[in-house]
Coordinates of C-alpha atoms in Angstrom, one line a residue:
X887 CA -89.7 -49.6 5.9
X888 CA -92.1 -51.4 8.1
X889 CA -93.3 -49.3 11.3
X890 CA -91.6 -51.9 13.8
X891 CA -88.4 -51.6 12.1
X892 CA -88.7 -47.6 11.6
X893 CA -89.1 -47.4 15.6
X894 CA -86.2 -49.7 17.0
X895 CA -84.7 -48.1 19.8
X896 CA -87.6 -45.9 21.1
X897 CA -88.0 -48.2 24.4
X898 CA -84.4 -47.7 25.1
X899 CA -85.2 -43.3 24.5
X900 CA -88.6 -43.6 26.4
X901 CA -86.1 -44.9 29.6
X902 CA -83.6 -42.4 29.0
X903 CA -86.2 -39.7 28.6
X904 CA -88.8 -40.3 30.5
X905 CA -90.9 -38.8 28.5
X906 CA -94.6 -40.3 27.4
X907 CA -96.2 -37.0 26.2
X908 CA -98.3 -35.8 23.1
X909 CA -95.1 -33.8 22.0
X910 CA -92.6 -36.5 22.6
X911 CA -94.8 -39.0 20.2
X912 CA -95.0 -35.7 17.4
X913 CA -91.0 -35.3 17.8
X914 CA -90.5 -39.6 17.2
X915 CA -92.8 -39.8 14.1
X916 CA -91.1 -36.7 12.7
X917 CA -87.5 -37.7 13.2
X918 CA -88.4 -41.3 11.7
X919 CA -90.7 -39.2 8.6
X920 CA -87.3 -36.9 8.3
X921 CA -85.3 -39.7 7.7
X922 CA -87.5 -41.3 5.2
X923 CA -88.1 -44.5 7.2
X924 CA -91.7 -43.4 6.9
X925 CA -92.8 -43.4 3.9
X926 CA -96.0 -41.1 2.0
X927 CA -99.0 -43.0 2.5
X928 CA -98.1 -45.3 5.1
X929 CA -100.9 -46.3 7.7
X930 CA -99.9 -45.4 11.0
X931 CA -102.2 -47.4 13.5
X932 CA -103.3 -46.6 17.0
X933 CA -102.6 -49.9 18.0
X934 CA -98.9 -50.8 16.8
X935 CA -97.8 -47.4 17.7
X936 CA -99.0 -46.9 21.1
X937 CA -97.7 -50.6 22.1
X938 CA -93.8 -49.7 20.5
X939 CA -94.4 -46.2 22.0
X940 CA -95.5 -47.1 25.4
X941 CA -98.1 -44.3 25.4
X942 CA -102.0 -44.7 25.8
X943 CA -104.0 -44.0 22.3
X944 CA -104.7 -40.3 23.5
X945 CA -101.5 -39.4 23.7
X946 CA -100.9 -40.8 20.5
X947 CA -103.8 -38.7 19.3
X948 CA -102.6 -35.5 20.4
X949 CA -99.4 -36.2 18.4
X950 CA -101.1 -37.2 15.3
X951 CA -103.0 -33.5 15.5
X952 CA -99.5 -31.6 15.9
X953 CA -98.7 -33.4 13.2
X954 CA -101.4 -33.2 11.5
X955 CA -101.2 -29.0 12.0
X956 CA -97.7 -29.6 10.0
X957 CA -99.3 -31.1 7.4
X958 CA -96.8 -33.9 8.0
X959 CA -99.6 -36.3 8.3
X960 CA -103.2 -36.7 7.4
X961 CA -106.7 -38.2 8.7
X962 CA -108.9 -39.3 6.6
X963 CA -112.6 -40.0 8.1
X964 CA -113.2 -43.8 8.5
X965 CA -109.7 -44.6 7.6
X966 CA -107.5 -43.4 10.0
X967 CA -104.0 -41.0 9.6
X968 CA -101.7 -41.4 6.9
X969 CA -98.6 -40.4 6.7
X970 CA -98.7 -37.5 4.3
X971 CA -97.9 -37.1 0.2
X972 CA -97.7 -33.4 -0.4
X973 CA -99.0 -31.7 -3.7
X974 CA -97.9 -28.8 -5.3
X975 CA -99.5 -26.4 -2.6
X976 CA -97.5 -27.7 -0.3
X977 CA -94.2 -27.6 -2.0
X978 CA -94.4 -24.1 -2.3
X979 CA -95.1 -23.3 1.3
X980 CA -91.9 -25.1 2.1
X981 CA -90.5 -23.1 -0.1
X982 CA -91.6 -20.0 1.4
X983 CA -90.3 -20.7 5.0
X984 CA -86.9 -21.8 3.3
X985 CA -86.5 -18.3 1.3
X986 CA -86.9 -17.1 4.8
X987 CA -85.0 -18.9 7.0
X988 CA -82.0 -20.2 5.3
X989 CA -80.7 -17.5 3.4
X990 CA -80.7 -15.5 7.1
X991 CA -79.5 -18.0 8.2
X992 CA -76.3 -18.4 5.9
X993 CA -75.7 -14.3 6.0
X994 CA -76.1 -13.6 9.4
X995 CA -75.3 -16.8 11.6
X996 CA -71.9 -17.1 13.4
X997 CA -69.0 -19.7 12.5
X998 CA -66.1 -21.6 13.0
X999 CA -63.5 -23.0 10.8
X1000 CA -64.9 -26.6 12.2
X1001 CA -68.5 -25.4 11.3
X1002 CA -67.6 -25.3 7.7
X1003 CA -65.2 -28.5 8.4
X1004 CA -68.3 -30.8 8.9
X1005 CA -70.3 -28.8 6.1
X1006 CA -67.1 -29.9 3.9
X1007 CA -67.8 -33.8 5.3
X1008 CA -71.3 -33.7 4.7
X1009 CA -70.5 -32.4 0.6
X1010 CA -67.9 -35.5 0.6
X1011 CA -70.7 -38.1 1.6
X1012 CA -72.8 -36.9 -0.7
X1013 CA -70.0 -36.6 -3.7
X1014 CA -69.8 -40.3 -3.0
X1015 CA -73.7 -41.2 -2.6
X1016 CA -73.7 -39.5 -6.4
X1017 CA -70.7 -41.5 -7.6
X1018 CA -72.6 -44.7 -6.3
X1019 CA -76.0 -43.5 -7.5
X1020 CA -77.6 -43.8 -4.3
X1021 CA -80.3 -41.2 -4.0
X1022 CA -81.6 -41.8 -0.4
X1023 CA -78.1 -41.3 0.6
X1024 CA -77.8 -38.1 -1.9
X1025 CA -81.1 -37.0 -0.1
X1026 CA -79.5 -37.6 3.4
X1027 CA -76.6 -35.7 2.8
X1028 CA -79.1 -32.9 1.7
X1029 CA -80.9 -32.6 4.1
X1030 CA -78.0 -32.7 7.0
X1031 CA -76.6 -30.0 5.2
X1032 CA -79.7 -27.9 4.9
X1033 CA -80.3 -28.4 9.2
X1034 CA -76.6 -27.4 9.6
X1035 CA -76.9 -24.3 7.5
X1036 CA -79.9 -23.0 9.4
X1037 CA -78.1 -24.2 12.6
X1038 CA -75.6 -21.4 12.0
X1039 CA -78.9 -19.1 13.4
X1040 CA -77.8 -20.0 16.2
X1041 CA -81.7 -20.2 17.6
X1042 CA -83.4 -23.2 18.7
X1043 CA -86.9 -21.7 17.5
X1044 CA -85.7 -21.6 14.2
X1045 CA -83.7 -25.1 14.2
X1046 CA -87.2 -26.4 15.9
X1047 CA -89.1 -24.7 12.8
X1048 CA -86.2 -26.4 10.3
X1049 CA -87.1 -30.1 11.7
X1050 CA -90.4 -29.6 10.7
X1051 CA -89.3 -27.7 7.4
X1052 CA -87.5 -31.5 6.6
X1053 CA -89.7 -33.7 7.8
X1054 CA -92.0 -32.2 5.1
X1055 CA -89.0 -32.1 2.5
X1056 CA -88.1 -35.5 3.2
X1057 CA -91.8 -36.9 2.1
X1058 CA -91.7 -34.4 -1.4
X1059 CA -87.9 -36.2 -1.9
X1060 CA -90.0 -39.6 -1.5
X1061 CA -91.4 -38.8 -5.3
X1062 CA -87.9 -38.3 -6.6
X1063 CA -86.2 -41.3 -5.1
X1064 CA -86.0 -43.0 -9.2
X1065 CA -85.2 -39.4 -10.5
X1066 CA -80.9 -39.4 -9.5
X1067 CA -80.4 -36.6 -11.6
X1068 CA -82.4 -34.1 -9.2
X1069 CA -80.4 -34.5 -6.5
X1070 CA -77.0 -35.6 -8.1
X1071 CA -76.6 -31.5 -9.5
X1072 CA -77.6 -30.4 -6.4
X1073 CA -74.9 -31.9 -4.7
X1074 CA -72.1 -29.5 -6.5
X1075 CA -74.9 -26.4 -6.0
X1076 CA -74.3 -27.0 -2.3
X1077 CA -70.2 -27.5 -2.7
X1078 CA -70.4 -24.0 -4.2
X1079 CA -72.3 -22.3 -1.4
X1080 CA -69.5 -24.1 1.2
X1081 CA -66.8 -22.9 -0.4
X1082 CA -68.5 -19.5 -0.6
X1083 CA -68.8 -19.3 3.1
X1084 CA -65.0 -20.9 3.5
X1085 CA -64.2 -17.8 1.6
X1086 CA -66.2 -15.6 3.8
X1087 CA -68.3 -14.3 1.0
X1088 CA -71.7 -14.5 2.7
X1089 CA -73.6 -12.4 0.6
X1090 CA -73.1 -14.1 -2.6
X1091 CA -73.3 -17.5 -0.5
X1092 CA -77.1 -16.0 0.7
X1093 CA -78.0 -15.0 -2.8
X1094 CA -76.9 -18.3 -4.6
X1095 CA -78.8 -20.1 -2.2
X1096 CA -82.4 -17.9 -3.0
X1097 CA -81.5 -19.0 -6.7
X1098 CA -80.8 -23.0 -5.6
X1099 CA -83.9 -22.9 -3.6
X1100 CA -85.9 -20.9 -6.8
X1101 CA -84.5 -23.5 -9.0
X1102 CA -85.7 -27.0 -6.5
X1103 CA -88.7 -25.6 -5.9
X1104 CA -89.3 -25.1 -9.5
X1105 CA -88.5 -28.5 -10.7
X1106 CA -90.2 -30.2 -7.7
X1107 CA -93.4 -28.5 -9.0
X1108 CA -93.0 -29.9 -12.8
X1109 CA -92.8 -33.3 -11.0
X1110 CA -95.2 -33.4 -8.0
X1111 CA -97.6 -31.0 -9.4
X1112 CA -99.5 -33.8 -11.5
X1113 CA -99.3 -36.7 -8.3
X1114 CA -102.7 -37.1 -7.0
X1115 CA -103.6 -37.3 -3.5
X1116 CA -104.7 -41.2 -3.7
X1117 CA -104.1 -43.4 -0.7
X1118 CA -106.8 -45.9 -1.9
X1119 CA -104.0 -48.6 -2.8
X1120 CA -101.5 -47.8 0.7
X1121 CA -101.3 -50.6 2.6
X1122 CA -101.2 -50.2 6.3
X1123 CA -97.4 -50.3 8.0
X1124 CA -96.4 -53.7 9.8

């Protein structure tokens, strides 16, 4: 998606917010890179951004190095920054956090019978995205399912941590967007862990989800492990 169209809307936030800082900028490009509308390898220039943004190129600079420090994008001397294409190492630091966060999450964190009613929506919009075969959409309904499962926490710290957690998720789900299988049976994986909490059995909920998160981290290696880091054909974002 082209950087212009990725951004609509930010002038009407910037009024509503107020906001023109380092931090704001980093939480934009994230929420746009979470949602896949930019992609790995995408050029993301000083000048285009800081005119949609309404920010000076310093402020823009200080975002690119929080995100840079979440390995959600990348500089390259003489070149500029990039949105990011992680490798194998990075994969498995994701995984790491997610061990860590989301199975606490899911055996610990307080509920509602309307909690698990929108965790039972999200599984129906992805049901369908796999009838239709539309993997972004399988990959949305993922990932909102994922945030909402750490959300039971109940922390903001640890919801802030999960943005960041996605925004790196959504650029490894990038390299699968041909590959329907991956995420098609993951979408009854993630049924079964609902229906798990619905029947208030949170320990085998937590310890299915260690196995899920074993198992996607596993087959994202035997596909992304062999990807080179090669922005030499990107071409810049308009």
């Amino acid at each position: 998606m082209p950087m212009n169209a990725a951004l609509e809307g930010i002038s009407e936030e910037v009024q509503a917010t107020h906001a023109h800082t380092g931090s704001w900028v980093a939480a934009v490009l994230r929420s746009r890179i979470s949602a896949g509308q930019l992609a790995p390898g995408t050029k993301l220039s000083e000048q285009k951004l800081s005119e949609v943004l309404g920010v000076s190129r310093n402020t823009l600079r200080e975002a690119f190095t929080v995100l840079a420090g979440e390995s959600v994008v990348q500089r390259i001397p003489n070149r500029g920054v990039f949105v990011s294409a992680p490798q194998a190492e990075d994969v498995r630091e994701i995984y790491r956090v997610r061990r860590l966060i989301e199975p606490a999450a899911v055996l610990w964190g307080e509920y509602r019978a309307e909690t698990l009613d929108a965790l039972e929506a999200i599984i129906d919009r992805a049901r369908a995205a796999a009838r239709a075969g539309v993997v972004t959409d399988m990959a949305d309904a993922n990932q909102d399912l994922h945030k909402a499962l750490v959300a039971l926490s109940g922390s903001a710290s640890v919801a802030e941590l999960m943005d960041k957690v996605l925004a790196q998720m959504r650029l490894v789900f990038h390299a699968m967007t041909t590959t329907a299988d991956f995420h098609s049976h993951y979408v009854e994986r993630n049924a079964a862990l609902v229906a798990l909490l619905r029947a208030g059995r949170r320990e085998e909920a937590a310890a299915e989800l260690r196995l899920y998160l074993d198992a996607a981290e596993h087959e994202l290696l035997a596909h992304i492990g062999a990807l080179p880091r090669d922005y030499s054909s990107v071409t810049e974002a308009s």
